[in-house]
Amino acid sequence: MIIVLKPHTSKEDVAVVERGVVDLGYEPHTIWGEVLTVVAAVGDETTHASLQALLSLPMVDKVMPVQRPYRLISRETHPESTVVEVGDCRIGGDVFHVIAGPCSVESREQTVNTALGVKAQGATLLRGGAFKPRTSPYDFRGLGQEGLDILVEARRETGLPIVTEVLKETDVDRVAAAADVLQIGARNALNYALLEVVAATGMPILLKRGLAATVEEWLLAAEYIVKSGNPNVMLCERGIRTYETATRNTLDVSAVAIAKQESRLPVIVDPSHAAGRCDLLIPLSKAAIAAGADGLMIEVHEHPEAALSDGAQQVTPEVFGSILREIEPFVRTAGKRLAVSPGGGGAA
Ligand code: PEP
Ligand code: MN
């Protein structure tokens, strides 16, 4: 931390600041200037009290961090990219994985048919919500436990690992018993108590970015999980709330590039929830790949026109397959290889 003092601070006042730095457990190194003096405080902010408290001293102008606040996930501390293993899928390396499946698990037939369809087209993980966070309490909120049982059956039928959302702490055990990846949705992305409970499962976590979370808040949420002892975190950019109304959210492509640069964690992009409309899936997927994404999550339904949630943004398994074929050269250009589902199809 660098503590910048106000212009012409007296020697006596500099000594007061130095004592404050020592009292908080840091070592002060003062750099004297004609007008501005700064005190560099050497010590680990993650294990000591925050130096921000010194801002209450009248002679202190600024207290500026020099290290990233997300130490465990940062590339600065760990240059190697993290690869998260889910079954046979290694996410975050040179293979580009696509998670696909319905927004909601609606029935056994709808889920298993869609799962078989996306596998045949090349998806390597299956998504589907059993517990749905809905804006209106009158909307379909998922089948709950029955939905989890259907997902287990879909995995038995296809072999695809399951990605599904957990909404609350008291559901973590049963969702963990059914799923291969626990999804934390945008609405819960800063629910730190829930993050610690999902972390304790040790399972891979797909952490969506909050609707209005800054990149730093998103990365610090991931830091919570890793700090709790679970290194298996994948970040998911799913669009943020802006003034734009042409799309449901605004896909923040810069955040993908920054998350790749700043953190060592895999980054997945969800163009379905970003756009809210299926005609933008190809361009947004290409943009995500160009920005460095390690994979995509796309909503697919056997009959989007009859979907109980997010119908406008879901595509059929056939359209999903055509999207994969269209993006495959872009994945290659980005230096990665599109994954092929074992026993299924694939564009690669
Ligand atoms: C979802 O992926 O099912 C979902 C609800 O997305 P988000 O949390 O990004 O809105
Ligand atoms: Mn959805």
mmCIF file of C-alpha atoms and ligand atoms in Angstrom:
data_model
loop_
_atom_site.group_PDB
_atom_site.id
_atom_site.type_symbol
_atom_site.label_atom_id
_atom_site.label_comp_id
_atom_site.label_asym_id
_atom_site.label_seq_id
_atom_site.Cartn_x
_atom_site.Cartn_y
_atom_site.Cartn_z
ATOM 1 C CA MET A 1 0.000 0.000 0.000
ATOM 2 C CA ILE A 2 1.128 3.513 -0.723
ATOM 3 C CA ILE A 3 0.013 6.246 1.632
ATOM 4 C CA VAL A 4 0.131 9.666 -0.014
ATOM 5 C CA LEU A 5 0.316 12.566 2.434
ATOM 6 C CA LYS A 6 -1.108 16.019 1.900
ATOM 7 C CA PRO A 7 1.293 18.715 0.527
ATOM 8 C CA HIS A 8 3.809 20.099 3.020
ATOM 9 C CA THR A 9 3.043 17.590 5.795
ATOM 10 C CA SER A 10 5.368 18.304 8.735
ATOM 11 C CA LYS A 11 8.021 15.830 9.962
ATOM 12 C CA GLU A 12 6.000 15.359 13.162
ATOM 13 C CA ASP A 13 2.862 14.439 11.198
ATOM 14 C CA VAL A 14 4.828 12.052 8.969
ATOM 15 C CA ALA A 15 5.986 10.335 12.175
ATOM 16 C CA VAL A 16 2.339 10.018 13.292
ATOM 17 C CA VAL A 17 1.522 8.218 10.031
ATOM 18 C CA GLU A 18 4.582 5.968 10.336
ATOM 19 C CA ARG A 19 3.491 4.984 13.859
ATOM 20 C CA GLY A 20 -0.007 4.241 12.550
ATOM 21 C CA VAL A 21 1.485 1.984 9.870
ATOM 22 C CA VAL A 22 3.549 0.098 12.475
ATOM 23 C CA ASP A 23 0.532 -0.246 14.800
ATOM 24 C CA LEU A 24 -1.426 -1.909 11.975
ATOM 25 C CA GLY A 25 1.382 -4.461 11.527
ATOM 26 C CA TYR A 26 3.203 -3.068 8.480
ATOM 27 C CA GLU A 27 6.722 -1.789 7.904
ATOM 28 C CA PRO A 28 6.858 1.891 6.821
ATOM 29 C CA HIS A 29 9.331 3.142 4.192
ATOM 30 C CA THR A 30 9.075 6.877 3.750
ATOM 31 C CA ILE A 31 9.975 8.643 0.530
ATOM 32 C CA TRP A 32 10.504 12.321 1.287
ATOM 33 C CA GLY A 33 9.550 14.929 -1.286
ATOM 34 C CA GLU A 34 9.818 18.729 -1.462
ATOM 35 C CA VAL A 35 6.039 19.033 -1.464
ATOM 36 C CA LEU A 36 4.593 15.501 -1.364
ATOM 37 C CA THR A 37 5.806 12.736 0.915
ATOM 38 C CA VAL A 38 4.611 9.151 0.530
ATOM 39 C CA VAL A 39 4.864 6.238 2.932
ATOM 40 C CA ALA A 40 5.116 2.768 1.414
ATOM 41 C CA ALA A 41 3.654 0.194 3.833
ATOM 42 C CA VAL A 42 5.130 -3.272 3.351
ATOM 43 C CA GLY A 43 3.015 -6.196 4.564
ATOM 44 C CA ASP A 44 0.275 -8.566 3.527
ATOM 45 C CA GLU A 45 -3.121 -6.871 3.407
ATOM 46 C CA THR A 46 -4.901 -10.224 3.369
ATOM 47 C CA THR A 47 -3.636 -11.086 6.854
ATOM 48 C CA HIS A 48 -3.429 -7.615 8.442
ATOM 49 C CA ALA A 49 -5.957 -4.941 9.232
ATOM 50 C CA SER A 50 -6.693 -2.573 6.361
ATOM 51 C CA LEU A 51 -4.585 0.542 6.024
ATOM 52 C CA GLN A 52 -7.651 2.372 4.729
ATOM 53 C CA ALA A 53 -8.297 3.328 8.374
ATOM 54 C CA LEU A 54 -5.386 5.811 8.059
ATOM 55 C CA LEU A 55 -7.610 7.930 5.805
ATOM 56 C CA SER A 56 -9.151 9.209 9.009
ATOM 57 C CA LEU A 57 -5.874 11.042 9.815
ATOM 58 C CA PRO A 58 -6.068 14.682 8.631
ATOM 59 C CA MET A 59 -2.632 14.615 6.931
ATOM 60 C CA VAL A 60 -3.388 11.511 4.791
ATOM 61 C CA ASP A 61 -4.561 12.251 1.264
ATOM 62 C CA LYS A 62 -4.826 8.777 -0.357
ATOM 63 C CA VAL A 63 -4.249 5.134 0.545
ATOM 64 C CA MET A 64 -3.558 3.219 -2.651
ATOM 65 C CA PRO A 65 -3.220 -0.538 -3.086
ATOM 66 C CA VAL A 66 -0.328 -1.847 -5.160
ATOM 67 C CA GLN A 67 -1.406 -5.506 -5.126
ATOM 68 C CA ARG A 68 -4.536 -7.002 -6.622
ATOM 69 C CA PRO A 69 -7.215 -7.559 -3.959
ATOM 70 C CA TYR A 70 -7.925 -11.023 -5.439
ATOM 71 C CA ARG A 71 -4.613 -12.637 -4.590
ATOM 72 C CA LEU A 72 -5.510 -16.321 -4.956
ATOM 73 C CA ILE A 73 -7.057 -16.156 -8.407
ATOM 74 C CA SER A 74 -4.819 -13.500 -9.897
ATOM 75 C CA ARG A 75 -2.485 -14.154 -12.781
ATOM 76 C CA GLU A 76 -0.048 -11.788 -11.106
ATOM 77 C CA THR A 77 0.454 -14.339 -8.302
ATOM 78 C CA HIS A 78 -0.186 -17.514 -10.362
ATOM 79 C CA PRO A 79 0.682 -17.039 -14.061
ATOM 80 C CA GLU A 80 -0.437 -20.593 -15.039
ATOM 81 C CA SER A 81 -4.048 -20.908 -16.253
ATOM 82 C CA THR A 82 -6.277 -23.070 -14.058
ATOM 83 C CA VAL A 83 -7.836 -26.087 -15.741
ATOM 84 C CA VAL A 84 -11.089 -27.219 -14.103
ATOM 85 C CA GLU A 85 -11.874 -30.892 -14.578
ATOM 86 C CA VAL A 86 -15.483 -31.982 -14.919
ATOM 87 C CA GLY A 87 -15.674 -35.680 -15.713
ATOM 88 C CA ASP A 88 -13.543 -36.069 -18.829
ATOM 89 C CA CYS A 89 -13.783 -32.358 -19.728
ATOM 90 C CA ARG A 90 -10.786 -30.192 -18.990
ATOM 91 C CA ILE A 91 -11.996 -26.596 -19.089
ATOM 92 C CA GLY A 92 -9.517 -23.724 -19.348
ATOM 93 C CA GLY A 93 -6.868 -25.443 -21.434
ATOM 94 C CA ASP A 94 -6.599 -25.628 -25.206
ATOM 95 C CA VAL A 95 -9.950 -27.374 -25.681
ATOM 96 C CA PHE A 96 -13.024 -25.153 -26.068
ATOM 97 C CA HIS A 97 -16.098 -26.645 -24.386
ATOM 98 C CA VAL A 98 -19.721 -25.803 -25.034
ATOM 99 C CA ILE A 99 -22.331 -26.273 -22.312
ATOM 100 C CA ALA A 100 -25.829 -26.574 -23.785
ATOM 101 C CA GLY A 101 -29.332 -27.462 -22.726
ATOM 102 C CA PRO A 102 -32.656 -25.963 -21.793
ATOM 103 C CA CYS A 103 -33.167 -22.918 -19.636
ATOM 104 C CA SER A 104 -35.451 -24.981 -17.390
ATOM 105 C CA VAL A 105 -35.955 -28.671 -16.874
ATOM 106 C CA GLU A 106 -39.641 -28.937 -17.786
ATOM 107 C CA SER A 107 -40.196 -32.666 -18.235
ATOM 108 C CA ARG A 108 -38.288 -35.915 -18.627
ATOM 109 C CA GLU A 109 -39.021 -36.039 -22.356
ATOM 110 C CA GLN A 110 -38.033 -32.400 -23.041
ATOM 111 C CA THR A 111 -34.781 -32.689 -21.078
ATOM 112 C CA VAL A 112 -33.634 -36.097 -22.312
ATOM 113 C CA ASN A 113 -34.504 -35.304 -25.942
ATOM 114 C CA THR A 114 -32.700 -31.979 -25.761
ATOM 115 C CA ALA A 115 -29.728 -33.638 -24.036
ATOM 116 C CA LEU A 116 -29.474 -36.277 -26.751
ATOM 117 C CA GLY A 117 -29.819 -33.531 -29.377
ATOM 118 C CA VAL A 118 -27.089 -31.273 -28.008
ATOM 119 C CA LYS A 119 -24.749 -34.213 -27.490
ATOM 120 C CA ALA A 120 -25.232 -35.312 -31.099
ATOM 121 C CA GLN A 121 -24.309 -31.775 -32.190
ATOM 122 C CA GLY A 122 -21.151 -31.555 -30.048
ATOM 123 C CA ALA A 123 -21.997 -30.189 -26.593
ATOM 124 C CA THR A 124 -19.801 -31.695 -23.904
ATOM 125 C CA LEU A 125 -21.801 -30.597 -20.834
ATOM 126 C CA LEU A 126 -25.552 -30.382 -20.255
ATOM 127 C CA ARG A 127 -27.202 -27.389 -18.602
ATOM 128 C CA GLY A 128 -30.730 -27.139 -17.230
ATOM 129 C CA GLY A 129 -32.351 -25.367 -14.307
ATOM 130 C CA ALA A 130 -34.310 -27.320 -11.699
ATOM 131 C CA PHE A 131 -34.484 -24.323 -9.360
ATOM 132 C CA LYS A 132 -35.177 -21.182 -11.379
ATOM 133 C CA PRO A 133 -34.693 -17.608 -10.181
ATOM 134 C CA ARG A 134 -37.558 -15.767 -11.899
ATOM 135 C CA THR A 135 -38.220 -12.047 -11.905
ATOM 136 C CA SER A 136 -41.939 -12.612 -11.436
ATOM 137 C CA PRO A 137 -43.143 -14.933 -8.685
ATOM 138 C CA TYR A 138 -45.951 -16.019 -11.027
ATOM 139 C CA ASP A 139 -43.572 -17.470 -13.629
ATOM 140 C CA PHE A 140 -42.433 -21.111 -13.832
ATOM 141 C CA ARG A 141 -39.888 -21.548 -11.050
ATOM 142 C CA GLY A 142 -38.625 -25.010 -11.924
ATOM 143 C CA LEU A 143 -39.497 -28.568 -10.951
ATOM 144 C CA GLY A 144 -37.151 -28.612 -7.946
ATOM 145 C CA GLN A 145 -36.184 -32.118 -6.801
ATOM 146 C CA GLU A 146 -38.067 -33.714 -9.705
ATOM 147 C CA GLY A 147 -35.973 -31.585 -12.054
ATOM 148 C CA LEU A 148 -32.769 -32.802 -10.392
ATOM 149 C CA ASP A 149 -33.922 -36.433 -10.804
ATOM 150 C CA ILE A 150 -34.588 -35.764 -14.511
ATOM 151 C CA LEU A 151 -31.102 -34.284 -14.923
ATOM 152 C CA VAL A 152 -29.574 -37.404 -13.351
ATOM 153 C CA GLU A 153 -31.528 -39.479 -15.853
ATOM 154 C CA ALA A 154 -30.364 -37.273 -18.734
ATOM 155 C CA ARG A 155 -26.770 -37.825 -17.634
ATOM 156 C CA ARG A 156 -27.386 -41.586 -17.504
ATOM 157 C CA GLU A 157 -28.754 -41.447 -21.068
ATOM 158 C CA THR A 158 -26.038 -39.226 -22.535
ATOM 159 C CA GLY A 159 -23.002 -39.377 -20.255
ATOM 160 C CA LEU A 160 -22.918 -35.551 -20.303
ATOM 161 C CA PRO A 161 -21.963 -33.911 -16.985
ATOM 162 C CA ILE A 162 -24.689 -31.715 -15.502
ATOM 163 C CA VAL A 163 -24.468 -27.962 -14.846
ATOM 164 C CA THR A 164 -27.367 -26.705 -12.737
ATOM 165 C CA GLU A 165 -28.078 -23.731 -10.514
ATOM 166 C CA VAL A 166 -28.323 -23.759 -6.748
ATOM 167 C CA LEU A 167 -30.403 -20.922 -5.369
ATOM 168 C CA LYS A 168 -30.109 -21.299 -1.646
ATOM 169 C CA GLU A 169 -27.848 -22.700 1.061
ATOM 170 C CA THR A 170 -30.379 -25.284 2.241
ATOM 171 C CA ASP A 171 -30.513 -26.810 -1.271
ATOM 172 C CA VAL A 172 -26.754 -27.180 -1.713
ATOM 173 C CA ASP A 173 -26.578 -30.818 -0.554
ATOM 174 C CA ARG A 174 -29.299 -32.122 -2.838
ATOM 175 C CA VAL A 175 -28.150 -30.108 -5.863
ATOM 176 C CA ALA A 176 -24.569 -31.275 -5.228
ATOM 177 C CA ALA A 177 -25.763 -34.892 -5.068
ATOM 178 C CA ALA A 178 -27.242 -34.593 -8.571
ATOM 179 C CA ALA A 179 -24.935 -32.146 -10.358
ATOM 180 C CA ASP A 180 -21.374 -32.194 -11.670
ATOM 181 C CA VAL A 181 -21.064 -28.377 -11.692
ATOM 182 C CA LEU A 182 -22.894 -26.033 -9.319
ATOM 183 C CA GLN A 183 -24.016 -22.853 -11.021
ATOM 184 C CA ILE A 184 -24.277 -19.623 -9.066
ATOM 185 C CA GLY A 185 -26.629 -17.386 -10.988
ATOM 186 C CA ALA A 186 -26.373 -13.674 -11.654
ATOM 187 C CA ARG A 187 -28.881 -12.867 -8.920
ATOM 188 C CA ASN A 188 -26.836 -14.701 -6.287
ATOM 189 C CA ALA A 189 -23.407 -13.749 -7.587
ATOM 190 C CA LEU A 190 -22.599 -11.583 -4.556
ATOM 191 C CA ASN A 191 -24.323 -13.816 -1.960
ATOM 192 C CA TYR A 192 -21.135 -14.485 0.017
ATOM 193 C CA ALA A 193 -22.749 -16.872 2.507
ATOM 194 C CA LEU A 194 -23.975 -19.052 -0.379
ATOM 195 C CA LEU A 195 -20.575 -18.840 -2.095
ATOM 196 C CA GLU A 196 -18.874 -20.239 1.012
ATOM 197 C CA VAL A 197 -21.366 -23.083 1.331
ATOM 198 C CA VAL A 198 -21.028 -24.137 -2.335
ATOM 199 C CA ALA A 199 -17.252 -23.836 -2.026
ATOM 200 C CA ALA A 200 -17.293 -26.351 0.835
ATOM 201 C CA THR A 201 -18.612 -29.064 -1.527
ATOM 202 C CA GLY A 202 -15.256 -28.973 -3.346
ATOM 203 C CA MET A 203 -17.212 -29.335 -6.605
ATOM 204 C CA PRO A 204 -16.600 -27.285 -9.763
ATOM 205 C CA ILE A 205 -18.500 -23.979 -9.574
ATOM 206 C CA LEU A 206 -19.730 -21.912 -12.522
ATOM 207 C CA LEU A 207 -19.882 -18.368 -11.149
ATOM 208 C CA LYS A 208 -21.984 -15.987 -13.197
ATOM 209 C CA ARG A 209 -21.287 -12.285 -13.087
ATOM 210 C CA GLY A 210 -23.920 -10.300 -11.192
ATOM 211 C CA LEU A 211 -26.406 -8.204 -13.167
ATOM 212 C CA ALA A 212 -24.647 -5.011 -12.102
ATOM 213 C CA ALA A 213 -21.361 -6.308 -10.690
ATOM 214 C CA THR A 214 -18.079 -4.687 -11.615
ATOM 215 C CA VAL A 215 -15.294 -6.949 -12.872
ATOM 216 C CA GLU A 216 -13.549 -6.490 -9.511
ATOM 217 C CA GLU A 217 -16.660 -7.575 -7.584
ATOM 218 C CA TRP A 218 -17.008 -10.615 -9.881
ATOM 219 C CA LEU A 219 -13.366 -11.603 -9.362
ATOM 220 C CA LEU A 220 -13.598 -11.058 -5.605
ATOM 221 C CA ALA A 221 -16.663 -13.341 -5.516
ATOM 222 C CA ALA A 222 -14.491 -16.019 -7.167
ATOM 223 C CA GLU A 223 -11.786 -15.251 -4.591
ATOM 224 C CA TYR A 224 -14.314 -16.076 -1.819
ATOM 225 C CA ILE A 225 -14.740 -19.583 -3.253
ATOM 226 C CA VAL A 226 -11.020 -20.203 -3.728
ATOM 227 C CA LYS A 227 -10.231 -18.762 -0.277
ATOM 228 C CA SER A 228 -12.703 -21.267 1.151
ATOM 229 C CA GLY A 229 -10.471 -24.026 -0.198
ATOM 230 C CA ASN A 230 -12.126 -24.789 -3.535
ATOM 231 C CA PRO A 231 -9.920 -23.947 -6.536
ATOM 232 C CA ASN A 232 -12.427 -25.291 -9.122
ATOM 233 C CA VAL A 233 -14.044 -22.057 -10.220
ATOM 234 C CA MET A 234 -15.138 -21.056 -13.722
ATOM 235 C CA LEU A 235 -16.195 -17.470 -14.367
ATOM 236 C CA CYS A 236 -19.227 -16.841 -16.581
ATOM 237 C CA GLU A 237 -19.938 -13.515 -18.308
ATOM 238 C CA ARG A 238 -23.664 -13.364 -19.096
ATOM 239 C CA GLY A 239 -24.224 -9.730 -19.929
ATOM 240 C CA ILE A 240 -24.767 -6.781 -17.621
ATOM 241 C CA ARG A 241 -27.602 -4.342 -17.127
ATOM 242 C CA THR A 242 -27.158 -1.183 -19.216
ATOM 243 C CA TYR A 243 -29.445 1.466 -20.723
ATOM 244 C CA GLU A 244 -29.660 -0.539 -23.970
ATOM 245 C CA THR A 245 -33.031 -2.098 -24.719
ATOM 246 C CA ALA A 246 -32.245 -3.802 -28.057
ATOM 247 C CA THR A 247 -30.838 -6.748 -26.117
ATOM 248 C CA ARG A 248 -31.833 -8.282 -22.783
ATOM 249 C CA ASN A 249 -28.418 -7.425 -21.317
ATOM 250 C CA THR A 250 -25.181 -6.088 -22.809
ATOM 251 C CA LEU A 251 -22.478 -8.709 -23.377
ATOM 252 C CA ASP A 252 -19.393 -7.183 -21.796
ATOM 253 C CA VAL A 253 -16.674 -8.432 -24.141
ATOM 254 C CA SER A 254 -14.077 -6.250 -22.410
ATOM 255 C CA ALA A 255 -14.830 -8.013 -19.122
ATOM 256 C CA VAL A 256 -13.990 -11.354 -20.775
ATOM 257 C CA ALA A 257 -10.609 -10.031 -21.912
ATOM 258 C CA ILE A 258 -9.950 -8.437 -18.510
ATOM 259 C CA ALA A 259 -10.993 -11.568 -16.594
ATOM 260 C CA LYS A 260 -8.581 -13.629 -18.731
ATOM 261 C CA GLN A 261 -5.805 -11.096 -18.199
ATOM 262 C CA GLU A 262 -6.345 -10.544 -14.474
ATOM 263 C CA SER A 263 -7.313 -14.024 -13.317
ATOM 264 C CA ARG A 264 -6.060 -17.522 -14.001
ATOM 265 C CA LEU A 265 -9.590 -18.985 -14.001
ATOM 266 C CA PRO A 266 -11.427 -20.322 -17.076
ATOM 267 C CA VAL A 267 -13.968 -17.884 -18.534
ATOM 268 C CA ILE A 268 -17.207 -19.121 -20.079
ATOM 269 C CA VAL A 269 -19.507 -16.796 -22.033
ATOM 270 C CA ASP A 270 -23.294 -17.147 -22.016
ATOM 271 C CA PRO A 271 -24.518 -15.312 -25.129
ATOM 272 C CA SER A 272 -28.095 -16.555 -24.586
ATOM 273 C CA HIS A 273 -28.754 -14.546 -21.418
ATOM 274 C CA ALA A 274 -26.624 -11.652 -22.707
ATOM 275 C CA ALA A 275 -28.658 -11.173 -25.888
ATOM 276 C CA GLY A 276 -32.034 -12.579 -24.856
ATOM 277 C CA ARG A 277 -32.570 -13.357 -28.534
ATOM 278 C CA CYS A 278 -31.285 -16.217 -30.624
ATOM 279 C CA ASP A 279 -30.353 -14.242 -33.762
ATOM 280 C CA LEU A 280 -27.283 -12.801 -32.020
ATOM 281 C CA LEU A 281 -25.801 -16.082 -30.789
ATOM 282 C CA ILE A 282 -23.301 -16.430 -33.645
ATOM 283 C CA PRO A 283 -21.818 -12.903 -33.589
ATOM 284 C CA LEU A 284 -21.677 -12.798 -29.786
ATOM 285 C CA SER A 285 -20.064 -16.240 -29.650
ATOM 286 C CA LYS A 286 -17.440 -15.155 -32.175
ATOM 287 C CA ALA A 287 -16.761 -12.006 -30.126
ATOM 288 C CA ALA A 288 -16.404 -14.130 -26.979
ATOM 289 C CA ILE A 289 -13.905 -16.430 -28.683
ATOM 290 C CA ALA A 290 -11.916 -13.464 -29.967
ATOM 291 C CA ALA A 291 -11.811 -11.990 -26.448
ATOM 292 C CA GLY A 292 -10.280 -15.209 -25.093
ATOM 293 C CA ALA A 293 -13.218 -17.219 -23.746
ATOM 294 C CA ASP A 294 -12.572 -20.856 -22.840
ATOM 295 C CA GLY A 295 -16.093 -21.996 -23.631
ATOM 296 C CA LEU A 296 -19.709 -21.054 -24.163
ATOM 297 C CA MET A 297 -23.005 -21.793 -22.486
ATOM 298 C CA ILE A 298 -25.958 -21.807 -24.887
ATOM 299 C CA GLU A 299 -29.627 -22.442 -24.134
ATOM 300 C CA VAL A 300 -31.160 -25.137 -26.326
ATOM 301 C CA HIS A 301 -34.732 -26.498 -26.245
ATOM 302 C CA GLU A 302 -36.302 -29.160 -28.430
ATOM 303 C CA HIS A 303 -39.293 -26.806 -28.956
ATOM 304 C CA PRO A 304 -38.267 -23.220 -28.066
ATOM 305 C CA GLU A 305 -41.720 -21.926 -29.029
ATOM 306 C CA ALA A 306 -43.238 -23.998 -26.195
ATOM 307 C CA ALA A 307 -40.533 -23.281 -23.568
ATOM 308 C CA LEU A 308 -41.715 -22.407 -20.047
ATOM 309 C CA SER A 309 -38.862 -19.897 -19.641
ATOM 310 C CA ASP A 310 -36.615 -17.853 -21.940
ATOM 311 C CA GLY A 311 -38.224 -19.103 -25.173
ATOM 312 C CA ALA A 312 -36.992 -16.133 -27.226
ATOM 313 C CA GLN A 313 -33.345 -16.950 -26.631
ATOM 314 C CA GLN A 314 -33.411 -20.739 -27.030
ATOM 315 C CA VAL A 315 -32.577 -22.592 -30.247
ATOM 316 C CA THR A 316 -33.284 -26.122 -31.410
ATOM 317 C CA PRO A 317 -30.505 -28.732 -31.264
ATOM 318 C CA GLU A 318 -30.163 -28.470 -35.076
ATOM 319 C CA VAL A 319 -29.667 -24.697 -34.972
ATOM 320 C CA PHE A 320 -27.251 -25.218 -32.075
ATOM 321 C CA GLY A 321 -25.258 -27.593 -34.310
ATOM 322 C CA SER A 322 -25.127 -25.017 -37.089
ATOM 323 C CA ILE A 323 -23.834 -22.413 -34.593
ATOM 324 C CA LEU A 324 -21.019 -24.772 -33.562
ATOM 325 C CA ARG A 325 -20.068 -25.376 -37.184
ATOM 326 C CA GLU A 326 -20.006 -21.628 -37.826
ATOM 327 C CA ILE A 327 -17.809 -20.795 -34.837
ATOM 328 C CA GLU A 328 -15.394 -23.716 -35.168
ATOM 329 C CA PRO A 329 -12.890 -21.892 -37.455
ATOM 330 C CA PHE A 330 -12.879 -18.982 -34.985
ATOM 331 C CA VAL A 331 -12.055 -21.374 -32.131
ATOM 332 C CA ARG A 332 -9.155 -22.716 -34.214
ATOM 333 C CA THR A 333 -7.949 -19.205 -35.038
ATOM 334 C CA ALA A 334 -7.923 -18.466 -31.304
ATOM 335 C CA GLY A 335 -5.487 -21.361 -30.882
ATOM 336 C CA LYS A 336 -7.997 -23.778 -29.350
ATOM 337 C CA ARG A 337 -9.812 -26.904 -30.464
ATOM 338 C CA LEU A 338 -13.580 -27.325 -30.248
ATOM 339 C CA ALA A 339 -14.355 -30.283 -27.973
ATOM 340 C CA VAL A 340 -16.183 -33.250 -29.396
ATOM 341 C CA SER A 341 -18.606 -35.131 -27.170
ATOM 342 C CA PRO A 342 -17.532 -38.773 -26.732
ATOM 343 C CA GLY A 343 -19.974 -40.959 -28.642
ATOM 344 C CA GLY A 344 -21.700 -37.828 -29.886
ATOM 345 C CA GLY A 345 -21.144 -35.457 -32.751
ATOM 346 C CA GLY A 346 -19.243 -32.258 -33.088
ATOM 347 C CA ALA A 347 -18.131 -29.689 -35.535
ATOM 348 C CA ALA A 348 -14.442 -30.428 -35.082
HETATM 349 C C1 PEP B 1 -29.472 -19.504 -16.089
HETATM 350 O O1 PEP B 1 -28.390 -19.674 -16.677
HETATM 351 O O2 PEP B 1 -30.310 -20.410 -15.963
HETATM 352 C C2 PEP B 1 -29.778 -18.195 -15.490
HETATM 353 C C3 PEP B 1 -30.833 -18.018 -14.701
HETATM 354 O O3 PEP B 1 -28.908 -17.241 -15.832
HETATM 355 P P1 PEP B 1 -28.476 -15.876 -15.085
HETATM 356 O O4 PEP B 1 -28.239 -16.239 -13.646
HETATM 357 O O5 PEP B 1 -27.264 -15.473 -15.811
HETATM 358 O O6 PEP B 1 -29.628 -14.929 -15.268
HETATM 359 MN MN MN B 2 -32.542 -18.949 -19.053
#
